[in-house]
Short mmCIF file of C-alpha atoms in Angstrom, two decimals:
data_model
loop_
_atom_site.label_atom_id
_atom_site.label_comp_id
_atom_site.label_asym_id
_atom_site.label_seq_id
_atom_site.Cartn_x
_atom_site.Cartn_y
_atom_site.Cartn_z
CA UNK A 1 173.52 -5.78 93.25
CA UNK A 2 171.56 -6.23 90.02
CA UNK A 3 169.14 -3.92 88.30
CA UNK A 4 166.15 -5.23 86.41
CA UNK A 5 163.14 -3.49 85.00
CA UNK A 6 160.19 -3.81 87.37
CA UNK A 7 157.14 -5.62 85.99
CA UNK A 8 155.04 -2.45 86.32
CA UNK A 9 157.46 -0.42 84.25
CA UNK A 10 156.77 -0.19 80.50
CA UNK A 11 158.88 -2.62 78.55
CA UNK A 12 158.31 -0.90 75.23
CA UNK A 13 160.20 2.06 73.88
CA UNK A 14 158.99 4.55 71.29
CA UNK A 15 158.54 3.13 67.86
CA UNK A 16 161.56 3.55 65.67
CA UNK A 17 161.36 6.24 63.03
CA UNK A 18 160.98 5.08 59.46
CA UNK A 19 164.26 3.79 58.15
CA UNK A 20 165.54 2.68 61.55
CA UNK A 21 167.99 -0.22 61.62
CA UNK A 22 165.65 -3.22 61.90
CA UNK A 23 168.46 -5.53 62.99
CA UNK A 24 169.30 -3.19 65.85
CA UNK A 25 165.65 -3.06 66.97
CA UNK A 26 165.45 -6.84 66.95
CA UNK A 27 168.69 -7.22 68.90
CA UNK A 28 167.60 -4.78 71.59
CA UNK A 29 164.18 -6.43 71.90
CA UNK A 30 165.89 -9.80 72.30
CA UNK A 31 168.13 -8.40 75.03
CA UNK A 32 165.15 -6.94 76.88
CA UNK A 33 163.07 -10.10 76.66
CA UNK A 34 165.94 -12.32 77.78
CA UNK A 35 166.69 -10.07 80.74
CA UNK A 36 163.05 -10.18 81.85
CA UNK A 37 162.44 -13.90 81.34
CA UNK A 38 165.67 -15.39 82.73
CA UNK A 39 165.91 -16.16 86.46
CA UNK A 40 168.56 -14.19 88.39
CA UNK A 41 170.86 -17.21 88.69
CA UNK A 42 170.74 -18.36 85.10
CA UNK A 43 174.06 -18.48 83.22
CA UNK A 44 174.96 -16.10 80.44
CA UNK A 45 175.22 -12.36 80.11
CA UNK A 46 171.53 -11.77 79.36
CA UNK A 47 170.27 -12.77 82.81
CA UNK A 48 170.53 -9.24 84.18
CA UNK A 49 172.52 -6.07 83.92
CA UNK A 50 174.89 -5.58 86.79
CA UNK A 51 174.74 -2.17 88.39
CA UNK A 52 177.53 -1.70 90.87
CA UNK A 53 176.31 0.90 93.35
CA UNK A 54 178.41 3.78 94.55
CA UNK A 55 180.62 2.66 97.42
CA UNK A 56 179.78 3.93 100.87
CA UNK A 57 182.98 2.89 102.60
CA UNK A 58 186.41 1.46 101.99
CA UNK A 59 189.09 2.95 99.78
CA UNK A 60 187.22 5.84 98.24
CA UNK A 61 188.15 9.29 97.09
CA UNK A 62 187.72 12.27 99.39
CA UNK A 63 184.98 14.78 98.77
CA UNK A 64 185.34 16.23 95.26
CA UNK A 65 187.56 19.28 95.32
CA UNK A 66 189.02 21.78 92.90
CA UNK A 67 192.46 20.65 91.79
CA UNK A 68 195.49 22.84 92.33
CA UNK A 69 196.72 21.75 88.90
CA UNK A 70 196.61 24.44 86.22
CA UNK A 71 197.39 24.86 82.56
CA UNK A 72 200.54 26.67 83.64
CA UNK A 73 201.89 23.63 85.46
CA UNK A 74 200.68 21.31 82.70
CA UNK A 75 202.68 23.05 79.96
CA UNK A 76 205.90 23.40 81.95
CA UNK A 77 207.81 20.87 79.81
CA UNK A 78 206.51 22.38 76.59
CA UNK A 79 207.48 25.85 77.80
CA UNK A 80 210.99 24.62 78.57
CA UNK A 81 211.07 22.66 75.32
CA UNK A 82 210.05 24.01 71.94
CA UNK A 83 208.84 27.42 73.20
CA UNK A 84 212.21 28.08 74.84
CA UNK A 85 213.90 27.19 71.54
CA UNK A 86 211.57 29.55 69.67
CA UNK A 87 212.32 32.41 72.02
CA UNK A 88 216.02 31.76 71.74
CA UNK A 89 215.80 32.01 67.97
CA UNK A 90 213.66 35.15 67.93
CA UNK A 91 215.21 37.20 70.71
CA UNK A 92 217.89 38.72 68.52
CA UNK A 93 218.05 39.73 64.87
CA UNK A 94 215.83 37.67 62.56
CA UNK A 95 216.89 36.73 59.06
CA UNK A 96 215.89 34.14 56.46
CA UNK A 97 217.91 31.43 58.18
CA UNK A 98 216.24 32.23 61.49
CA UNK A 99 212.74 31.91 60.04
CA UNK A 100 213.68 28.54 58.55
CA UNK A 101 214.84 27.44 61.99
CA UNK A 102 211.51 28.62 63.44
CA UNK A 103 209.67 26.47 60.88
CA UNK A 104 211.76 23.44 61.80
CA UNK A 105 211.16 24.03 65.49
CA UNK A 106 207.38 24.20 65.00
CA UNK A 107 207.40 21.05 62.88
CA UNK A 108 209.46 19.24 65.52
CA UNK A 109 206.88 20.32 68.14
CA UNK A 110 204.07 18.47 66.31
CA UNK A 111 202.47 21.59 64.87
CA UNK A 112 202.68 19.95 61.44
CA UNK A 113 204.64 20.96 58.35
CA UNK A 114 201.90 22.77 56.44
CA UNK A 115 200.71 24.65 59.51
CA UNK A 116 204.26 25.60 60.52
CA UNK A 117 204.86 27.16 57.11
CA UNK A 118 201.58 29.07 57.40
CA UNK A 119 202.40 30.40 60.87
CA UNK A 120 205.81 31.66 59.77
CA UNK A 121 204.46 33.22 56.56
CA UNK A 122 201.75 35.11 58.45
CA UNK A 123 204.11 36.15 61.24
CA UNK A 124 206.55 37.63 58.73
CA UNK A 125 203.78 39.76 57.23
CA UNK A 126 202.78 41.27 60.58
CA UNK A 127 203.67 44.90 61.10
CA UNK A 128 204.33 46.50 64.46
CA UNK A 129 204.95 43.27 66.37
CA UNK A 130 208.26 41.84 67.46
CA UNK A 131 209.16 38.54 65.82
CA UNK A 132 208.25 36.68 69.03
CA UNK A 133 205.01 38.63 69.38
CA UNK A 134 204.07 37.89 65.78
CA UNK A 135 204.62 34.12 66.16
CA UNK A 136 202.74 34.11 69.46
CA UNK A 137 199.78 35.96 67.93
CA UNK A 138 199.61 33.57 64.98
CA UNK A 139 199.71 30.53 67.25
CA UNK A 140 196.84 31.91 69.32
CA UNK A 141 194.88 32.66 66.14
CA UNK A 142 195.07 28.98 65.22
CA UNK A 143 192.95 28.16 68.27
CA UNK A 144 190.14 30.54 67.30
CA UNK A 145 188.18 27.85 65.44
CA UNK A 146 184.82 28.38 63.69
CA UNK A 147 183.34 26.69 66.78
CA UNK A 148 184.93 29.18 69.12
CA UNK A 149 181.93 29.00 71.43
CA UNK A 150 183.28 25.58 72.36
CA UNK A 151 185.95 27.32 74.42
CA UNK A 152 183.34 28.35 76.99
CA UNK A 153 183.07 26.20 80.10
CA UNK A 154 181.88 22.81 78.95
CA UNK A 155 178.66 21.21 80.14
CA UNK A 156 177.19 18.01 78.65
CA UNK A 157 174.02 18.63 76.67
CA UNK A 158 170.62 17.63 78.07
CA UNK A 159 167.70 17.73 75.67
CA UNK A 160 165.05 17.65 78.42
CA UNK A 161 165.08 18.05 82.22
CA UNK A 162 163.97 14.45 82.84
CA UNK A 163 166.54 12.83 80.54
CA UNK A 164 170.25 12.40 81.22
CA UNK A 165 173.03 13.94 79.21
CA UNK A 166 175.09 11.29 77.42
CA UNK A 167 178.84 11.39 76.93
CA UNK A 168 180.62 8.82 74.75
CA UNK A 169 184.35 8.62 75.40
CA UNK A 170 186.34 7.23 72.48
CA UNK A 171 190.00 6.65 71.73
CA UNK A 172 192.63 3.97 71.32
CA UNK A 173 194.10 1.92 74.13
CA UNK A 174 196.91 3.47 76.11
CA UNK A 175 195.81 7.10 75.80
CA UNK A 176 194.45 7.34 79.34
CA UNK A 177 190.81 6.87 78.33
CA UNK A 178 189.59 5.05 81.44
CA UNK A 179 191.41 7.44 83.76
CA UNK A 180 189.93 10.38 81.86
CA UNK A 181 186.42 8.98 82.35
CA UNK A 182 187.09 8.77 86.09
CA UNK A 183 188.39 12.34 86.18
CA UNK A 184 185.39 13.60 84.25
CA UNK A 185 182.96 11.77 86.52
CA UNK A 186 184.77 13.16 89.56
CA UNK A 187 184.58 16.67 88.14
CA UNK A 188 180.87 16.47 87.33
CA UNK A 189 180.13 15.02 90.76
CA UNK A 190 181.95 17.97 92.31
CA UNK A 191 179.67 20.28 90.35
CA UNK A 192 176.58 18.59 91.77
CA UNK A 193 175.63 16.19 88.97
CA UNK A 194 174.53 12.61 89.56
CA UNK A 195 176.75 10.50 87.32
CA UNK A 196 176.49 6.90 86.11
CA UNK A 197 179.16 5.05 84.13
CA UNK A 198 178.54 2.49 81.38
CA UNK A 199 181.25 -0.15 80.89
CA UNK A 200 180.75 -0.55 77.14
CA UNK A 201 184.37 -1.55 76.46
CA UNK A 202 183.39 -5.19 76.68
CA UNK A 203 186.21 -6.56 74.54
CA UNK A 204 188.67 -6.34 77.43
CA UNK A 205 187.66 -7.81 80.77
CA UNK A 206 190.31 -5.64 82.40
CA UNK A 207 188.59 -2.50 81.09
CA UNK A 208 185.40 -3.38 82.96
CA UNK A 209 187.28 -4.04 86.17
CA UNK A 210 189.30 -0.85 85.84
CA UNK A 211 186.16 1.21 85.40
CA UNK A 212 184.55 -0.45 88.41
CA UNK A 213 187.62 0.28 90.51
CA UNK A 214 187.57 3.95 89.53
CA UNK A 215 183.82 4.16 90.10
CA UNK A 216 184.26 2.78 93.61
CA UNK A 217 186.84 5.43 94.42
CA UNK A 218 184.80 8.43 93.27
CA UNK A 219 182.15 6.95 94.10
CA UNK A 220 179.54 6.58 91.34
CA UNK A 221 177.43 3.62 90.12
CA UNK A 222 178.50 1.69 87.03
CA UNK A 223 176.45 -0.51 84.66
CA UNK A 224 178.20 -3.50 83.15
CA UNK A 225 177.59 -6.82 81.40
CA UNK A 226 179.95 -9.76 81.18
CA UNK A 227 183.05 -9.53 78.96
CA UNK A 228 182.18 -10.00 75.30
CA UNK A 229 178.68 -8.58 75.64
CA UNK A 230 177.17 -6.29 73.04
CA UNK A 231 178.38 -2.75 73.88
CA UNK A 232 175.13 -1.26 72.58
CA UNK A 233 173.14 -3.38 75.01
CA UNK A 234 175.28 -2.09 77.88
CA UNK A 235 174.61 1.50 76.84
CA UNK A 236 170.89 0.83 76.44
CA UNK A 237 170.63 -0.65 79.93
CA UNK A 238 172.70 2.19 81.37
CA UNK A 239 170.23 4.67 79.90
CA UNK A 240 167.34 2.66 81.32
CA UNK A 241 168.94 2.68 84.76
CA UNK A 242 169.74 6.38 84.56
CA UNK A 243 166.17 7.35 83.72
CA UNK A 244 164.84 5.18 86.56
CA UNK A 245 167.30 6.66 89.07
CA UNK A 246 167.16 10.32 88.02
CA UNK A 247 170.78 10.39 86.84
CA UNK A 248 172.03 13.64 85.31
CA UNK A 249 174.93 12.38 83.17
CA UNK A 250 175.77 8.97 81.69
CA UNK A 251 179.40 8.52 80.65
CA UNK A 252 180.01 5.51 78.41
CA UNK A 253 183.40 3.90 77.98
CA UNK A 254 183.90 2.37 74.53
CA UNK A 255 186.36 -0.15 73.15
CA UNK A 256 189.93 1.06 72.70
CA UNK A 257 189.65 0.46 69.01
CA UNK A 258 192.29 1.27 66.43
CA UNK A 259 191.18 3.74 63.79
CA UNK A 260 192.05 1.21 61.09
CA UNK A 261 189.37 -1.28 62.22
CA UNK A 262 186.27 -0.31 60.24
CA UNK A 263 184.01 -2.87 61.94
CA UNK A 264 184.76 -1.33 65.31
CA UNK A 265 183.98 2.11 63.94
CA UNK A 266 180.64 0.72 62.81
CA UNK A 267 180.04 -0.37 66.39
CA UNK A 268 180.25 3.27 67.43
CA UNK A 269 177.57 4.12 64.92
CA UNK A 270 175.42 1.33 66.36
CA UNK A 271 175.83 2.78 69.85
CA UNK A 272 174.71 6.16 68.52
CA UNK A 273 171.59 4.56 67.04
CA UNK A 274 170.91 2.81 70.34
CA UNK A 275 171.04 6.11 72.20
CA UNK A 276 168.65 7.66 69.71
CA UNK A 277 166.27 4.73 70.14
CA UNK A 278 166.17 4.91 73.94
CA UNK A 279 166.38 8.72 74.19
CA UNK A 280 164.91 10.11 70.94
CA UNK A 281 166.40 13.45 70.09
CA UNK A 282 169.38 13.05 72.43
CA UNK A 283 172.55 14.86 71.42
CA UNK A 284 175.41 12.84 72.91
CA UNK A 285 178.77 14.43 73.41
CA UNK A 286 181.58 12.45 71.80
CA UNK A 287 184.90 13.14 73.48
CA UNK A 288 188.08 11.82 71.91
CA UNK A 289 190.95 11.13 74.31
CA UNK A 290 194.26 11.99 72.65
CA UNK A 291 197.67 11.29 74.13
CA UNK A 292 199.73 14.46 73.62
CA UNK A 293 202.91 12.40 73.32
CA UNK A 294 201.68 10.63 70.15
CA UNK A 295 201.90 13.77 68.02
CA UNK A 296 200.73 13.59 64.41
CA UNK A 297 199.80 9.93 64.73
CA UNK A 298 197.28 10.94 67.36
CA UNK A 299 195.90 13.55 64.99
CA UNK A 300 195.40 10.87 62.33
CA UNK A 301 193.44 8.83 64.86
CA UNK A 302 191.30 11.84 65.74
CA UNK A 303 190.53 12.47 62.05
CA UNK A 304 189.29 8.91 61.56
CA UNK A 305 187.12 9.02 64.68
CA UNK A 306 185.73 12.41 63.69
CA UNK A 307 184.70 11.09 60.29
CA UNK A 308 182.97 8.07 61.84
CA UNK A 309 181.56 9.40 65.09
CA UNK A 310 181.34 13.18 64.79
CA UNK A 311 183.56 14.34 67.64
CA UNK A 312 182.33 17.23 69.76
CA UNK A 313 185.48 17.68 71.81
CA UNK A 314 189.02 16.57 72.54
CA UNK A 315 190.53 15.66 75.89
CA UNK A 316 194.30 16.01 75.66
CA UNK A 317 196.08 13.73 78.11
CA UNK A 318 199.71 13.55 79.23
CA UNK A 319 200.39 17.14 78.20
CA UNK A 320 202.57 17.42 81.29
CA UNK A 321 204.71 14.56 79.94
CA UNK A 322 205.81 16.10 76.64
CA UNK A 323 208.18 18.90 75.70
CA UNK A 324 206.36 19.39 72.39
CA UNK A 325 202.68 20.26 72.91
CA UNK A 326 202.25 21.76 69.44
CA UNK A 327 199.64 19.12 68.63
CA UNK A 328 197.05 21.39 70.29
CA UNK A 329 197.33 23.90 67.44
CA UNK A 330 197.18 21.24 64.77
CA UNK A 331 194.08 19.59 66.28
CA UNK A 332 191.92 22.67 66.35
CA UNK A 333 192.93 23.99 62.95
CA UNK A 334 192.66 20.61 61.19
CA UNK A 335 189.45 19.32 62.79
CA UNK A 336 187.70 22.51 63.97
CA UNK A 337 186.88 20.50 67.09
CA UNK A 338 187.64 22.27 70.37
CA UNK A 339 189.98 20.91 73.00
CA UNK A 340 187.70 20.74 76.05
CA UNK A 341 190.04 19.51 78.77
CA UNK A 342 193.70 18.90 79.41
CA UNK A 343 195.05 16.21 81.72
CA UNK A 344 197.93 17.67 83.73
CA UNK A 345 198.57 14.99 86.35
CA UNK A 346 197.62 11.60 87.74
CA UNK A 347 195.12 12.72 90.39
CA UNK A 348 191.35 12.57 90.00
CA UNK A 349 191.21 16.35 90.14
CA UNK A 350 193.92 16.89 87.50
CA UNK A 351 191.59 17.59 84.58
CA UNK A 352 191.48 21.30 83.79
CA UNK A 353 189.45 23.41 81.38
CA UNK A 354 191.26 24.31 78.19
CA UNK A 355 191.35 28.06 77.60
CA UNK A 356 193.18 29.09 74.44
CA UNK A 357 194.38 32.47 75.68
CA UNK A 358 195.56 31.07 78.99
CA UNK A 359 197.26 28.22 77.16
CA UNK A 360 199.31 30.55 74.95
CA UNK A 361 200.05 32.86 77.87
CA UNK A 362 201.31 29.89 79.88
CA UNK A 363 203.53 28.77 77.01
CA UNK A 364 205.20 32.16 76.72
CA UNK A 365 205.23 33.01 80.43
#
């Protein structure tokens, strides 16, 4: 099934504000004109935008449900790992050597050297708390970022009732990005939203097919072009389709770029400009998918993406697969960007809200 703008629909979009990227405007206009003028069977990616409809039969997911997975189950390995070592150190008398061992344990858990020293220094100055209680309190305090309101239940931002919310999902390959998109779409569908996916990771043909496969299971529609297409054009057409269909949320996959590739970071900026052109005033969410097992390297990736794309949230995947888990504290203190969700399993429903108090309670349960 293919989606094309009907002849009676306006082909023009609002004029670009002064200073708009003229090259971007020209590229989008060329895409639109080519899509309208080319016959459906003509070769090349500009003939039409493919919109794969939501599946109505076959191998599809059951009705969206609330997952039984919890933060408590997701942090089991971390609780039995570095937290158990901390408690073992702090349960008896504490001396200078013990505090040094606490610092080393925190560093080994991906909290980071500077932050580990700060936690221990503050814990030692606390009066009235046990050593374990002092460390626990300081760890929880690290999660109280200046954007603490971000710890409330997350909802993608809509600037007007008739326009969709837009979520850009960014991150490097291998972090679970595509699976996270599927889980997020599944979750929003369960909450009653109409969701559409945009396959804007066009550099890997497999990424497009993977997203289609997930979309068919949920099921939700997905907009895609051929491999190698301009990601911004995919996003633009997805927004067009979403407005025409009354979609509530558009979730866009993006290339699994390495944070060292500046040209690919510039592509993200181009996508942001495209969104602003099609939906003036839109405030897209930018969620970074971070593999909890990558530790401080993952934090370095998040820093680079934050500088280029302005992250609004973190999705921490594979937390159930690591005995460290201290990266959570380092992320929020270093970036002041809230962790929105935690992946605690392989199922579609295994994406849970991140709650800082519950997280610390689960660690020390």
